[in-house]
Short mmCIF file of C-alpha atoms and ligand atoms in Angstrom, two decimals:
data_model
loop_
_atom_site.label_atom_id
_atom_site.label_comp_id
_atom_site.label_asym_id
_atom_site.label_seq_id
_atom_site.Cartn_x
_atom_site.Cartn_y
_atom_site.Cartn_z
CA UNK A 1 27.99 -0.86 -9.68
CA UNK A 2 27.50 2.17 -11.91
CA UNK A 3 30.08 0.96 -14.40
CA UNK A 4 28.53 -2.55 -14.41
CA UNK A 5 25.09 -1.06 -15.03
CA UNK A 6 26.51 1.10 -17.81
CA UNK A 7 28.15 -1.97 -19.29
CA UNK A 8 24.85 -3.83 -19.25
CA UNK A 9 23.15 -0.91 -20.98
CA UNK A 10 25.83 -0.43 -23.61
CA UNK A 11 26.52 -4.05 -24.32
CA UNK A 12 22.83 -4.88 -24.74
CA UNK A 13 20.99 -6.49 -21.87
CA UNK A 14 20.51 -9.88 -23.45
CA UNK A 15 24.23 -10.44 -24.02
CA UNK A 16 25.22 -9.08 -20.63
CA UNK A 17 22.53 -11.11 -18.93
CA UNK A 18 23.97 -14.27 -20.38
CA UNK A 19 27.42 -13.25 -19.12
CA UNK A 20 26.26 -12.76 -15.53
CA UNK A 21 23.93 -15.76 -15.56
CA UNK A 22 20.54 -14.03 -15.78
CA UNK A 23 17.71 -15.31 -17.92
CA UNK A 24 17.63 -13.38 -21.15
CA UNK A 25 14.89 -10.82 -21.65
CA UNK A 26 14.10 -8.58 -24.56
CA UNK A 27 15.28 -4.97 -24.62
CA UNK A 28 11.67 -3.83 -24.73
CA UNK A 29 11.13 -5.33 -21.31
CA UNK A 30 13.89 -3.26 -19.76
CA UNK A 31 12.95 0.06 -21.32
CA UNK A 32 12.59 2.77 -18.64
CA UNK A 33 9.05 3.75 -17.64
CA UNK A 34 7.58 6.52 -19.75
CA UNK A 35 5.90 8.18 -16.79
CA UNK A 36 5.51 7.76 -13.09
CA UNK A 37 2.35 6.23 -11.65
CA UNK A 38 1.95 7.26 -8.04
CA UNK A 39 0.49 6.74 -5.62
CA UNK A 40 -0.25 3.12 -6.40
CA UNK A 41 -0.88 -0.04 -4.35
CA UNK A 42 -1.20 -3.70 -5.27
CA UNK A 43 -2.01 -6.75 -3.22
CA UNK A 44 -2.49 -10.47 -3.67
CA UNK A 45 -5.76 -12.23 -4.50
CA UNK A 46 -9.31 -10.97 -4.61
CA UNK A 47 -9.28 -10.07 -0.92
CA UNK A 48 -6.79 -7.39 -1.98
CA UNK A 49 -9.64 -5.24 -3.33
CA UNK A 50 -10.98 -4.40 0.15
CA UNK A 51 -7.45 -4.12 1.52
CA UNK A 52 -6.47 -1.71 -1.27
CA UNK A 53 -9.46 0.47 -0.37
CA UNK A 54 -8.04 0.72 3.15
CA UNK A 55 -4.58 1.54 1.82
CA UNK A 56 -5.94 4.06 -0.67
CA UNK A 57 -7.48 6.16 2.14
CA UNK A 58 -3.91 6.77 3.33
CA UNK A 59 -2.27 7.12 -0.09
CA UNK A 60 -4.88 9.46 -1.58
CA UNK A 61 -4.42 11.79 1.40
CA UNK A 62 -0.67 12.00 0.60
CA UNK A 63 0.05 9.58 3.43
CA UNK A 64 3.11 7.38 3.82
CA UNK A 65 3.29 4.04 1.99
CA UNK A 66 4.22 2.37 5.29
CA UNK A 67 0.94 3.46 6.90
CA UNK A 68 -0.96 2.41 3.78
CA UNK A 69 0.42 -1.15 3.73
CA UNK A 70 -0.30 -1.59 7.44
CA UNK A 71 -3.83 -0.16 7.37
CA UNK A 72 -4.58 -1.96 4.12
CA UNK A 73 -3.85 -5.48 5.33
CA UNK A 74 -5.41 -4.69 8.72
CA UNK A 75 -8.74 -4.77 6.83
CA UNK A 76 -8.18 -8.43 5.87
CA UNK A 77 -6.82 -9.40 9.29
CA UNK A 78 -9.98 -8.10 10.94
CA UNK A 79 -12.29 -10.12 8.67
CA UNK A 80 -13.19 -13.18 10.76
CA UNK A 81 -14.83 -14.76 7.71
CA UNK A 82 -11.54 -14.87 5.80
CA UNK A 83 -10.30 -18.48 5.91
CA UNK A 84 -6.68 -17.65 5.13
CA UNK A 85 -5.68 -14.50 7.00
CA UNK A 86 -6.24 -13.52 10.63
CA UNK A 87 -7.85 -15.35 13.52
CA UNK A 88 -10.80 -16.70 11.52
CA UNK A 89 -8.46 -18.61 9.23
CA UNK A 90 -7.94 -22.35 8.77
CA UNK A 91 -5.87 -23.81 11.63
CA UNK A 92 -2.79 -25.99 11.77
CA UNK A 93 -3.23 -29.75 11.98
CA UNK A 94 -3.74 -29.51 15.77
CA UNK A 95 -6.54 -26.97 15.44
CA UNK A 96 -4.63 -23.79 16.34
CA UNK A 97 -4.50 -20.64 14.22
CA UNK A 98 -0.88 -19.43 14.18
CA UNK A 99 -0.04 -16.24 12.33
CA UNK A 100 2.99 -14.87 10.44
CA UNK A 101 3.47 -11.26 9.27
CA UNK A 102 6.09 -8.78 8.13
CA UNK A 103 6.46 -5.13 7.17
CA UNK A 104 9.25 -3.06 5.58
CA UNK A 105 9.65 0.66 4.94
CA UNK A 106 11.48 3.02 2.61
CA UNK A 107 14.55 3.16 4.86
CA UNK A 108 15.05 -0.61 4.72
CA UNK A 109 13.79 -0.95 8.29
CA UNK A 110 11.76 -4.08 8.82
CA UNK A 111 9.94 -6.12 11.44
CA UNK A 112 8.22 -9.47 11.58
CA UNK A 113 6.40 -11.94 13.80
CA UNK A 114 5.95 -15.66 13.34
CA UNK A 115 4.01 -18.47 15.00
CA UNK A 116 1.98 -15.84 16.84
CA UNK A 117 -1.35 -16.83 18.38
CA UNK A 118 -4.29 -14.86 19.88
CA UNK A 119 -3.59 -11.53 18.13
CA UNK A 120 -5.91 -9.98 15.57
CA UNK A 121 -3.35 -7.73 13.86
CA UNK A 122 0.03 -9.48 13.57
CA UNK A 123 1.27 -6.97 10.98
CA UNK A 124 0.86 -4.16 13.51
CA UNK A 125 2.90 -6.16 16.03
CA UNK A 126 5.53 -6.60 13.31
CA UNK A 127 5.59 -2.83 12.83
CA UNK A 128 6.20 -2.34 16.55
CA UNK A 129 9.02 -4.91 16.48
CA UNK A 130 10.54 -2.72 13.75
CA UNK A 131 9.97 0.57 15.54
CA UNK A 132 10.45 -0.28 19.22
CA UNK A 133 13.01 -3.07 19.43
CA UNK A 134 16.59 -3.59 18.26
CA UNK A 135 15.40 -6.79 16.53
CA UNK A 136 13.77 -7.74 13.26
CA UNK A 137 11.80 -10.84 14.23
CA UNK A 138 9.95 -12.17 17.29
CA UNK A 139 8.24 -15.56 17.40
CA UNK A 140 5.75 -17.57 19.40
CA UNK A 141 5.40 -16.87 23.12
CA UNK A 142 7.91 -14.02 22.99
CA UNK A 143 6.03 -12.30 20.20
CA UNK A 144 2.77 -12.72 22.12
CA UNK A 145 4.32 -11.32 25.29
CA UNK A 146 5.63 -8.31 23.36
CA UNK A 147 2.21 -7.74 21.78
CA UNK A 148 0.40 -7.88 25.13
CA UNK A 149 2.95 -5.53 26.74
CA UNK A 150 2.17 -3.10 23.95
CA UNK A 151 -1.57 -3.09 24.47
CA UNK A 152 -2.77 -5.69 21.98
CA UNK A 153 -5.77 -7.68 23.19
CA UNK A 154 -5.45 -11.43 23.75
CA UNK A 155 -8.19 -13.10 21.71
CA UNK A 156 -9.42 -16.63 22.50
CA UNK A 157 -7.98 -19.65 20.63
CA UNK A 158 -11.36 -20.33 19.06
CA UNK A 159 -11.91 -21.29 15.45
CA UNK A 160 -14.50 -19.58 13.28
CA UNK A 161 -17.44 -21.92 12.61
CA UNK A 162 -16.46 -22.37 8.94
CA UNK A 163 -12.82 -23.10 9.77
CA UNK A 164 -13.77 -25.52 12.52
CA UNK A 165 -16.04 -27.42 10.17
CA UNK A 166 -13.34 -27.58 7.46
CA UNK A 167 -10.69 -28.72 9.96
CA UNK A 168 -12.95 -31.48 11.31
CA UNK A 169 -13.57 -32.66 7.78
CA UNK A 170 -9.81 -32.63 7.10
CA UNK A 171 -9.16 -34.65 10.30
CA UNK A 172 -11.08 -37.59 8.85
CA UNK A 173 -8.16 -38.31 6.49
CA UNK A 174 -5.50 -36.01 8.00
CA UNK A 175 -3.78 -35.87 4.64
CA UNK A 176 -1.36 -32.99 4.20
CA UNK A 177 -1.45 -31.70 0.66
CA UNK A 178 -1.34 -27.99 -0.26
CA UNK A 179 -4.27 -27.20 -2.53
CA UNK A 180 -3.33 -25.45 -5.75
CA UNK A 181 -5.37 -22.40 -6.70
CA UNK A 182 -8.14 -22.42 -4.19
CA UNK A 183 -9.88 -19.08 -4.39
CA UNK A 184 -9.09 -18.32 -0.76
CA UNK A 185 -5.34 -18.61 -0.87
CA UNK A 186 -3.42 -18.14 2.31
CA UNK A 187 -1.77 -14.74 2.33
CA UNK A 188 -2.26 -11.10 1.66
CA UNK A 189 0.91 -9.41 0.47
CA UNK A 190 0.77 -5.68 -0.31
CA UNK A 191 3.28 -3.28 -1.90
CA UNK A 192 2.78 0.46 -2.36
CA UNK A 193 4.41 3.61 -3.74
CA UNK A 194 3.26 6.86 -2.11
CA UNK A 195 2.92 10.38 -3.53
CA UNK A 196 6.38 11.25 -2.19
CA UNK A 197 7.84 8.39 -4.25
CA UNK A 198 8.59 6.07 -1.33
CA UNK A 199 7.96 2.33 -1.31
CA UNK A 200 6.81 -0.03 1.49
CA UNK A 201 5.47 -3.57 1.78
CA UNK A 202 3.58 -5.87 4.12
CA UNK A 203 2.53 -9.49 4.30
CA UNK A 204 0.19 -11.31 6.72
CA UNK A 205 -1.09 -14.88 6.80
CA UNK A 206 -2.25 -17.86 8.79
CA UNK A 207 0.14 -19.90 6.64
CA UNK A 208 -0.74 -23.10 4.88
CA UNK A 209 -3.86 -24.81 6.19
CA UNK A 210 -3.27 -27.90 8.36
CA UNK A 211 0.50 -27.28 8.53
CA UNK A 212 2.50 -28.87 11.36
CA UNK A 213 2.23 -26.98 14.63
CA UNK A 214 5.19 -24.57 14.72
CA UNK A 215 5.64 -24.40 10.94
CA UNK A 216 6.60 -20.94 9.70
CA UNK A 217 6.29 -19.96 6.05
CA UNK A 218 7.85 -17.33 3.82
CA UNK A 219 5.61 -14.43 4.81
CA UNK A 220 7.53 -13.29 7.93
CA UNK A 221 10.95 -13.98 6.36
CA UNK A 222 12.27 -10.67 5.07
CA UNK A 223 13.37 -11.23 1.47
CA UNK A 224 11.27 -14.35 1.01
CA UNK A 225 7.60 -13.33 1.41
CA UNK A 226 8.22 -9.61 0.93
CA UNK A 227 11.07 -7.18 0.27
CA UNK A 228 11.48 -3.45 -0.31
CA UNK A 229 14.46 -1.52 -1.63
CA UNK A 230 13.53 2.12 -1.99
CA UNK A 231 16.16 2.68 -4.69
CA UNK A 232 14.65 0.03 -6.92
CA UNK A 233 11.28 -1.50 -6.08
CA UNK A 234 9.26 -3.83 -3.89
CA UNK A 235 7.96 -7.39 -4.23
CA UNK A 236 5.81 -9.89 -2.36
CA UNK A 237 4.88 -13.54 -2.74
CA UNK A 238 2.03 -15.91 -2.06
CA UNK A 239 1.72 -19.68 -2.33
CA UNK A 240 3.77 -22.54 -0.95
CA UNK A 241 6.22 -20.73 1.31
CA UNK A 242 8.80 -23.51 1.35
CA UNK A 243 9.36 -23.05 -2.39
CA UNK A 244 9.60 -19.27 -2.02
CA UNK A 245 12.09 -19.50 0.85
CA UNK A 246 14.43 -21.72 -1.13
CA UNK A 247 15.04 -18.93 -3.65
CA UNK A 248 14.65 -15.86 -1.35
CA UNK A 249 11.85 -15.04 -3.80
CA UNK A 250 10.95 -11.42 -3.10
CA UNK A 251 14.57 -10.35 -2.71
CA UNK A 252 15.33 -12.08 -6.00
CA UNK A 253 12.54 -10.18 -7.78
CA UNK A 254 13.87 -6.86 -6.44
CA UNK A 255 17.44 -7.74 -7.41
CA UNK A 256 16.33 -8.62 -10.93
CA UNK A 257 14.71 -5.17 -11.13
CA UNK A 258 17.95 -3.60 -9.88
CA UNK A 259 19.75 -5.30 -12.76
CA UNK A 260 17.43 -3.60 -15.22
CA UNK A 261 14.42 -5.86 -15.63
CA UNK A 262 10.88 -4.55 -15.70
CA UNK A 263 8.72 -5.70 -12.74
CA UNK A 264 6.98 -8.17 -15.02
CA UNK A 265 10.22 -9.66 -16.38
CA UNK A 266 11.58 -9.85 -12.81
CA UNK A 267 8.57 -11.88 -11.63
CA UNK A 268 8.91 -14.20 -14.63
CA UNK A 269 12.61 -14.72 -13.98
CA UNK A 270 11.92 -15.51 -10.30
CA UNK A 271 9.27 -18.08 -11.23
CA UNK A 272 11.72 -19.63 -13.69
CA UNK A 273 14.32 -19.92 -10.90
CA UNK A 274 11.69 -21.40 -8.58
CA UNK A 275 10.72 -24.06 -11.08
CA UNK A 276 14.40 -24.98 -11.49
CA UNK A 277 14.88 -25.34 -7.75
CA UNK A 278 11.61 -27.13 -6.93
CA UNK A 279 11.08 -30.33 -8.93
CA UNK A 280 7.52 -30.53 -7.59
CA UNK A 281 6.58 -27.17 -9.15
CA UNK A 282 3.69 -28.67 -11.16
CA UNK A 283 1.91 -29.54 -7.91
CA UNK A 284 2.23 -26.19 -6.20
CA UNK A 285 1.20 -22.61 -6.69
CA UNK A 286 3.37 -19.53 -6.09
CA UNK A 287 2.69 -16.01 -7.34
CA UNK A 288 4.85 -12.90 -7.23
CA UNK A 289 3.90 -9.21 -7.38
CA UNK A 290 6.38 -6.43 -8.13
CA UNK A 291 6.35 -2.64 -8.23
CA UNK A 292 9.24 -0.40 -9.22
CA UNK A 293 10.20 3.13 -8.25
CA UNK A 294 8.42 4.50 -11.37
CA UNK A 295 5.14 2.86 -10.38
CA UNK A 296 5.33 0.13 -13.05
CA UNK A 297 3.84 -3.16 -11.91
CA UNK A 298 4.31 -6.83 -12.70
CA UNK A 299 3.01 -10.23 -11.66
CA UNK A 300 3.60 -13.85 -12.59
CA UNK A 301 2.68 -17.23 -11.13
CA UNK A 302 3.63 -20.86 -11.47
CA UNK A 303 0.07 -21.87 -12.31
CA UNK A 304 -3.17 -20.52 -13.65
CA UNK A 305 -5.47 -18.84 -11.12
CA UNK A 306 -3.36 -16.19 -9.41
CA UNK A 307 -4.95 -12.76 -9.39
CA UNK A 308 -4.23 -9.49 -7.65
CA UNK A 309 -5.83 -6.14 -6.89
CA UNK A 310 -4.30 -2.98 -8.32
CA UNK A 311 -5.39 0.48 -7.21
CA UNK A 312 -4.28 3.88 -8.48
CA UNK A 313 -6.03 7.17 -9.25
CA UNK A 314 -7.96 5.45 -12.07
CA UNK A 315 -9.61 2.94 -9.70
CA UNK A 316 -9.25 -0.39 -7.93
CA UNK A 317 -9.42 -3.50 -10.10
CA UNK A 318 -8.74 -7.24 -10.06
CA UNK A 319 -6.14 -8.43 -12.59
CA UNK A 320 -5.36 -12.01 -13.69
CA UNK A 321 -1.65 -12.81 -13.66
CA UNK A 322 0.12 -14.70 -16.44
CA UNK A 323 1.49 -18.09 -15.48
CA UNK A 324 4.20 -20.63 -16.31
CA UNK A 325 2.59 -24.10 -16.33
CA UNK A 326 0.30 -24.77 -19.27
N1 LIG B 401 2.95 -18.19 1.58
C1 LIG B 401 2.10 -18.66 2.65
C2 LIG B 401 2.86 -19.65 3.50
O1 LIG B 401 3.55 -20.49 2.96
C3 LIG B 401 0.82 -19.27 2.20
C4 LIG B 401 0.12 -18.71 0.98
O2 LIG B 401 0.38 -17.61 0.52
O3 LIG B 401 -0.76 -19.38 0.43
O4 LIG B 401 2.71 -19.61 4.70
#
């Protein structure tokens, strides 16, 4: 590994990249970070601003990135007016809200839940799967049973008024078509680097609106919707989960960073791969976020309209990501 990395550095990244089948990037993009930005947290879409505030309370008090990414997305999960995350979100085609979530820490430990109903904080159940069971993933009834055994409250299967109205409108045509770039996209993914230099990530969603009952997206799949490698960096994804799963998107972004790419170049390379593997890429949206061990950040999307919230000691701000399709 070390000798291969050395080879890449000595031979010039562009040439070596071609040899091992990576998209070529300029040397400037792989230059090491000049300084370290930490703590730092970033999360998908505008809803990330409030979530980052929650995470920052932990990070600014020298807390652990794992606690920050859980508490941060808990803010979004608890917002019953959010139509894409948590129990107030848009339902599946049968009118049920089913939730997916995952979490991963600096040791490579991870937990996830999928197709979970009735629970306000699926990411916290995912954390308990990681900490209290020998497993990584629990789904459906089993995940619910585990949550209830661990003191989570069973909430009613009742849609928020806005979601119920939207679902009833959708039922008139019952046409399944993911909507590109709606402001309220369907996931919050969050990645953070704490003051001790450790990385963690989380992801929580109601999945695509009006999906088939039982459909699970990329968000609870470790390596697809989110991935952390404390030696290298962390990444998360949002958008059409089927397209992300086909390329193990977040794992791919982290592996590109391991091979020397900046977070931004890694997100671009992953989007390029995604467009090669998904002929329908012009009709869908996917966005990636990345953060490396030095606190450098990157983002890139298939289409216009993906934004993310970035918070460090200089403040919490919304940033527009670059995109592939013109
Ligand atoms: N990635 C999510 C899913 O496919 C949805 C989204 O982020 O919009 O379930």
